[in-house]
Amino acid sequence: HDDTDEKYITFTTDRGGWNNVRMSMEIIFVIAAATGRTLVLPSKEPLYRLSADKENKQRGFADFFPLGTPEFAKNVKVISTAEFIRREGGPDGRAPIPDGMRENVMNSAELCENRKKSKKFCGHIKDYLNEVGYVPKIRASNGCIIFDKDLYAGNLATDEVESSMKSFCGERERFVWTSSLNKHNVIHFGADQKELRLLAHFYNMIHFTDPSVDNYFKRFVRDHLHYNDEIYCAAGKIIKALQAEGLQRNLH
């Protein structure tokens, strides 16, 4: 879309373990990069089996990946949920907070909790985004996402493209990204919902019919969706300690 017509992708975090969270996230990040939409990161929240630190129970994706670098910004524009609400959540915005939701949404914008009785309940943000965004009915269990320039424009698929889609999707339901779909100001992926989970590797879920484009986005994930240096350093210390203990025990 035109740079003057900013549009958004929002999403909720998968409720499973970290590997499920990461796979779902990669799919959504690739879609944001492919469509040129601004990606709205979820509020920081307790992640399954990653909330043992009592002083820092809530985590966001920027805690794991280098999302704030100039290199990443060249591919995907990222903002927080709080920033999205400041921009678009007012009465004159493109995603106004519905009457009766404002206080709860504002309380949960920066970080949230999974307790329903909490004023910062994560469900407040989820309800808001489901209300203001268009939610594509697609899930990884039986679907694939297709990006093709002719199909995007509403034209018929060529024989070559049809063969490519059939080879990639098999019997799965095809979800084609069209210009009509792309008109929505906010597209929301409710990836925490059982029927809408995106539990698949991005390269087995998203198909670009142009091989050069397909390779481009595989490189995007390879080059930019890797862990922060601090995580690699911590892992390196653990490996070094294991190797030292192995030598002490004469384990070769």
Short mmCIF file of C-alpha atoms in Angstrom, two decimals:
data_model
loop_
_atom_site.label_atom_id
_atom_site.label_comp_id
_atom_site.label_asym_id
_atom_site.label_seq_id
_atom_site.Cartn_x
_atom_site.Cartn_y
_atom_site.Cartn_z
CA HIS A 1 0.00 0.00 0.00
CA ASP A 2 0.95 3.63 -0.31
CA ASP A 3 3.28 4.92 2.40
CA THR A 4 0.78 7.69 3.20
CA ASP A 5 -1.93 5.10 3.89
CA GLU A 6 -0.52 3.31 6.93
CA LYS A 7 -2.25 0.06 7.78
CA TYR A 8 -1.68 -2.37 10.63
CA ILE A 9 -1.33 -6.00 11.58
CA THR A 10 -2.13 -6.89 15.18
CA PHE A 11 -1.98 -10.30 16.80
CA THR A 12 -2.29 -12.20 20.03
CA THR A 13 0.39 -14.54 21.32
CA ASP A 14 -0.08 -18.28 21.05
CA ARG A 15 -0.93 -19.86 24.40
CA GLY A 16 1.50 -22.76 24.09
CA GLY A 17 5.18 -23.16 24.87
CA TRP A 18 7.91 -20.95 23.45
CA ASN A 19 8.48 -22.95 20.26
CA ASN A 20 4.79 -22.64 19.38
CA VAL A 21 4.91 -18.93 20.18
CA ARG A 22 7.96 -18.48 17.94
CA MET A 23 6.49 -20.35 14.96
CA SER A 24 3.26 -18.38 15.11
CA MET A 25 5.21 -15.13 15.43
CA GLU A 26 7.38 -15.86 12.38
CA ILE A 27 4.30 -16.38 10.19
CA ILE A 28 2.82 -13.06 11.28
CA PHE A 29 6.11 -11.19 10.90
CA VAL A 30 6.55 -12.47 7.34
CA ILE A 31 3.02 -11.36 6.44
CA ALA A 32 3.73 -7.90 7.87
CA ALA A 33 6.94 -7.65 5.85
CA ALA A 34 5.23 -8.86 2.68
CA THR A 35 2.30 -6.44 2.94
CA GLY A 36 4.23 -3.41 4.18
CA ARG A 37 1.91 -3.06 7.14
CA THR A 38 2.98 -1.69 10.50
CA LEU A 39 3.26 -4.55 12.98
CA VAL A 40 1.73 -3.95 16.40
CA LEU A 41 3.47 -5.98 19.09
CA PRO A 42 1.26 -7.45 21.84
CA SER A 43 1.41 -6.03 25.33
CA LYS A 44 4.09 -7.59 27.50
CA GLU A 45 2.57 -10.61 29.22
CA PRO A 46 3.53 -13.72 31.22
CA LEU A 47 4.65 -16.40 28.76
CA TYR A 48 4.11 -20.07 29.46
CA ARG A 49 7.11 -21.46 31.42
CA LEU A 50 8.98 -18.16 30.98
CA SER A 51 7.57 -16.21 33.90
CA ALA A 52 9.61 -17.54 36.84
CA ASP A 53 11.39 -14.20 37.35
CA LYS A 54 9.10 -12.59 39.92
CA GLU A 55 10.51 -9.12 39.22
CA ASN A 56 10.08 -9.43 35.47
CA LYS A 57 7.16 -11.79 34.81
CA GLN A 58 5.94 -10.04 31.66
CA ARG A 59 7.89 -10.44 28.43
CA GLY A 60 7.61 -9.02 24.94
CA PHE A 61 9.08 -10.16 21.63
CA ALA A 62 11.68 -7.40 21.71
CA ASP A 63 13.13 -9.12 24.80
CA PHE A 64 14.13 -12.01 22.55
CA PHE A 65 14.67 -10.58 19.06
CA PRO A 66 16.48 -7.44 17.77
CA LEU A 67 13.31 -5.67 16.63
CA GLY A 68 14.55 -2.15 17.34
CA THR A 69 17.52 -2.13 14.98
CA PRO A 70 17.70 0.07 11.85
CA GLU A 71 18.22 -3.09 9.80
CA PHE A 72 14.97 -4.62 11.02
CA ALA A 73 13.10 -1.33 10.51
CA LYS A 74 14.00 -1.44 6.82
CA ASN A 75 11.88 -4.59 6.52
CA VAL A 76 9.12 -4.14 9.08
CA LYS A 77 7.87 -1.09 10.95
CA VAL A 78 7.10 -2.10 14.55
CA ILE A 79 5.16 -0.24 17.23
CA SER A 80 3.79 -1.22 20.64
CA THR A 81 0.14 -1.79 21.48
CA ALA A 82 0.23 1.35 23.62
CA GLU A 83 1.48 3.41 20.66
CA PHE A 84 -1.19 1.91 18.39
CA ILE A 85 -3.88 2.91 20.88
CA ARG A 86 -2.48 6.44 21.14
CA ARG A 87 -2.55 6.77 17.37
CA GLU A 88 -5.80 5.05 16.45
CA GLY A 89 -7.78 4.29 19.62
CA GLY A 90 -9.35 7.72 20.05
CA PRO A 91 -12.79 8.77 18.73
CA ASP A 92 -11.23 10.10 15.53
CA GLY A 93 -8.86 7.16 15.04
CA ARG A 94 -9.28 4.22 12.70
CA ALA A 95 -9.61 1.77 15.60
CA PRO A 96 -11.59 3.67 18.23
CA ILE A 97 -11.96 1.90 21.56
CA PRO A 98 -15.65 0.93 21.96
CA ASP A 99 -17.68 2.53 24.72
CA GLY A 100 -17.24 0.72 28.00
CA MET A 101 -13.84 -0.78 27.06
CA ARG A 102 -11.59 2.25 27.37
CA GLU A 103 -10.53 1.99 31.01
CA ASN A 104 -9.77 -1.73 30.80
CA VAL A 105 -7.92 -1.39 27.49
CA MET A 106 -5.78 1.49 28.72
CA ASN A 107 -4.90 -0.44 31.91
CA SER A 108 -3.62 -3.40 29.85
CA ALA A 109 -1.89 -1.54 27.02
CA GLU A 110 1.70 -1.60 28.31
CA LEU A 111 1.70 -4.95 30.09
CA CYS A 112 -0.99 -7.38 31.10
CA GLU A 113 -1.73 -10.36 33.32
CA ASN A 114 -3.57 -13.61 32.68
CA ARG A 115 -5.81 -13.32 35.76
CA LYS A 116 -9.38 -12.43 34.75
CA LYS A 117 -9.92 -10.46 37.95
CA SER A 118 -6.87 -8.27 37.29
CA LYS A 119 -7.39 -4.70 36.11
CA LYS A 120 -4.61 -5.47 33.63
CA PHE A 121 -6.18 -8.66 32.27
CA CYS A 122 -4.76 -9.56 28.84
CA GLY A 123 -8.27 -10.41 27.66
CA HIS A 124 -9.14 -6.71 27.62
CA ILE A 125 -6.72 -6.09 24.75
CA LYS A 126 -7.77 -9.25 22.92
CA ASP A 127 -11.43 -8.27 23.05
CA TYR A 128 -10.60 -4.80 21.75
CA LEU A 129 -8.52 -6.05 18.82
CA ASN A 130 -11.13 -8.64 17.87
CA GLU A 131 -13.66 -5.83 17.86
CA VAL A 132 -11.78 -3.28 15.74
CA GLY A 133 -9.76 -5.56 13.44
CA TYR A 134 -10.63 -7.86 10.57
CA VAL A 135 -9.87 -11.42 11.70
CA PRO A 136 -8.90 -13.79 8.85
CA LYS A 137 -10.40 -17.24 9.37
CA ILE A 138 -7.28 -19.23 8.73
CA ARG A 139 -5.35 -21.77 10.75
CA ALA A 140 -2.27 -23.81 10.14
CA SER A 141 -3.93 -27.18 10.70
CA ASN A 142 -5.67 -27.17 7.31
CA GLY A 143 -4.71 -23.98 5.50
CA CYS A 144 -1.98 -22.26 3.50
CA ILE A 145 -1.51 -18.59 2.63
CA ILE A 146 -0.88 -17.60 -0.99
CA PHE A 147 0.84 -14.44 -2.25
CA ASP A 148 0.62 -13.99 -6.02
CA LYS A 149 0.52 -10.70 -7.92
CA ASP A 150 -2.20 -11.80 -10.38
CA LEU A 151 -4.44 -13.31 -7.74
CA TYR A 152 -3.91 -10.23 -5.56
CA ALA A 153 -5.30 -8.08 -8.38
CA GLY A 154 -8.30 -10.38 -8.86
CA ASN A 155 -7.06 -12.10 -12.01
CA LEU A 156 -7.12 -15.82 -12.69
CA ALA A 157 -4.13 -17.95 -11.86
CA THR A 158 -1.90 -19.07 -14.70
CA ASP A 159 -1.37 -22.79 -15.22
CA GLU A 160 2.11 -22.42 -13.76
CA VAL A 161 0.81 -20.69 -10.62
CA GLU A 162 -1.99 -23.24 -10.23
CA SER A 163 0.54 -26.05 -10.39
CA SER A 164 2.75 -24.25 -7.86
CA MET A 165 -0.12 -23.78 -5.40
CA LYS A 166 -1.26 -27.38 -5.76
CA SER A 167 2.26 -28.64 -5.11
CA PHE A 168 2.65 -26.47 -2.00
CA CYS A 169 -0.81 -26.67 -0.43
CA GLY A 170 -1.89 -30.17 -1.39
CA GLU A 171 -5.36 -30.70 0.05
CA ARG A 172 -5.14 -27.77 2.42
CA GLU A 173 -7.52 -24.85 2.07
CA ARG A 174 -6.00 -21.92 0.18
CA PHE A 175 -6.18 -18.46 1.69
CA VAL A 176 -5.25 -15.96 -1.02
CA TRP A 177 -4.07 -12.49 0.00
CA THR A 178 -6.11 -10.13 -2.19
CA SER A 179 -6.34 -6.40 -2.71
CA SER A 180 -9.83 -6.53 -1.20
CA LEU A 181 -8.46 -8.06 1.99
CA ASN A 182 -5.66 -5.52 2.07
CA LYS A 183 -8.13 -2.62 2.22
CA HIS A 184 -8.82 -3.30 5.90
CA ASN A 185 -7.06 -0.76 8.10
CA VAL A 186 -6.42 -3.32 10.82
CA ILE A 187 -5.98 -7.05 10.22
CA HIS A 188 -5.89 -9.03 13.45
CA PHE A 189 -4.58 -12.56 13.88
CA GLY A 190 -6.25 -14.17 16.88
CA ALA A 191 -3.49 -16.77 17.15
CA ASP A 192 -4.34 -17.58 20.76
CA GLN A 193 -7.72 -19.03 19.74
CA LYS A 194 -7.81 -22.81 19.29
CA GLU A 195 -9.46 -22.61 15.87
CA LEU A 196 -7.05 -19.92 14.61
CA ARG A 197 -3.67 -21.12 15.90
CA LEU A 198 -0.76 -20.77 13.49
CA LEU A 199 1.22 -23.81 14.55
CA ALA A 200 3.39 -24.37 11.49
CA HIS A 201 6.76 -23.29 10.17
CA PHE A 202 6.39 -20.16 8.03
CA TYR A 203 7.98 -21.88 5.03
CA ASN A 204 5.30 -24.58 5.15
CA MET A 205 2.43 -22.14 5.69
CA ILE A 206 3.14 -19.16 3.42
CA HIS A 207 3.71 -19.59 -0.31
CA PHE A 208 5.00 -16.87 -2.62
CA THR A 209 4.42 -18.12 -6.15
CA ASP A 210 7.37 -16.09 -7.44
CA PRO A 211 10.45 -18.13 -6.37
CA SER A 212 12.65 -15.04 -6.08
CA VAL A 213 10.17 -13.42 -3.68
CA ASP A 214 9.85 -16.67 -1.76
CA ASN A 215 13.63 -16.81 -1.32
CA TYR A 216 13.70 -13.15 -0.26
CA PHE A 217 11.41 -13.78 2.71
CA LYS A 218 13.25 -16.92 3.75
CA ARG A 219 16.37 -14.76 3.93
CA PHE A 220 14.42 -12.14 5.89
CA VAL A 221 13.70 -14.67 8.64
CA ARG A 222 17.24 -16.06 8.53
CA ASP A 223 18.88 -12.63 8.80
CA HIS A 224 16.54 -10.78 11.16
CA LEU A 225 14.48 -13.14 13.31
CA HIS A 226 17.34 -14.51 15.35
CA TYR A 227 17.83 -14.16 19.09
CA ASN A 228 19.44 -11.14 20.72
CA ASP A 229 23.18 -11.32 21.41
CA GLU A 230 22.57 -11.54 25.16
CA ILE A 231 20.74 -14.84 24.69
CA TYR A 232 23.55 -16.29 22.57
CA CYS A 233 26.10 -15.15 25.17
CA ALA A 234 24.17 -16.81 27.99
CA ALA A 235 23.89 -20.02 25.97
CA GLY A 236 27.63 -19.87 25.24
CA LYS A 237 28.43 -19.65 28.96
CA ILE A 238 26.29 -22.72 29.65
CA ILE A 239 27.98 -24.70 26.88
CA LYS A 240 31.42 -23.66 28.14
CA ALA A 241 30.52 -24.72 31.69
CA LEU A 242 29.27 -28.11 30.46
CA GLN A 243 32.45 -28.65 28.48
CA ALA A 244 34.61 -27.77 31.51
CA GLU A 245 32.67 -30.17 33.74
CA GLY A 246 32.99 -32.86 31.08
CA LEU A 247 36.76 -32.51 31.09
CA GLN A 248 36.83 -32.75 34.89
CA ARG A 249 34.89 -36.02 34.70
CA ASN A 250 37.02 -37.33 31.83
CA LEU A 251 34.01 -37.36 29.50
CA HIS A 252 35.20 -37.18 25.90
#
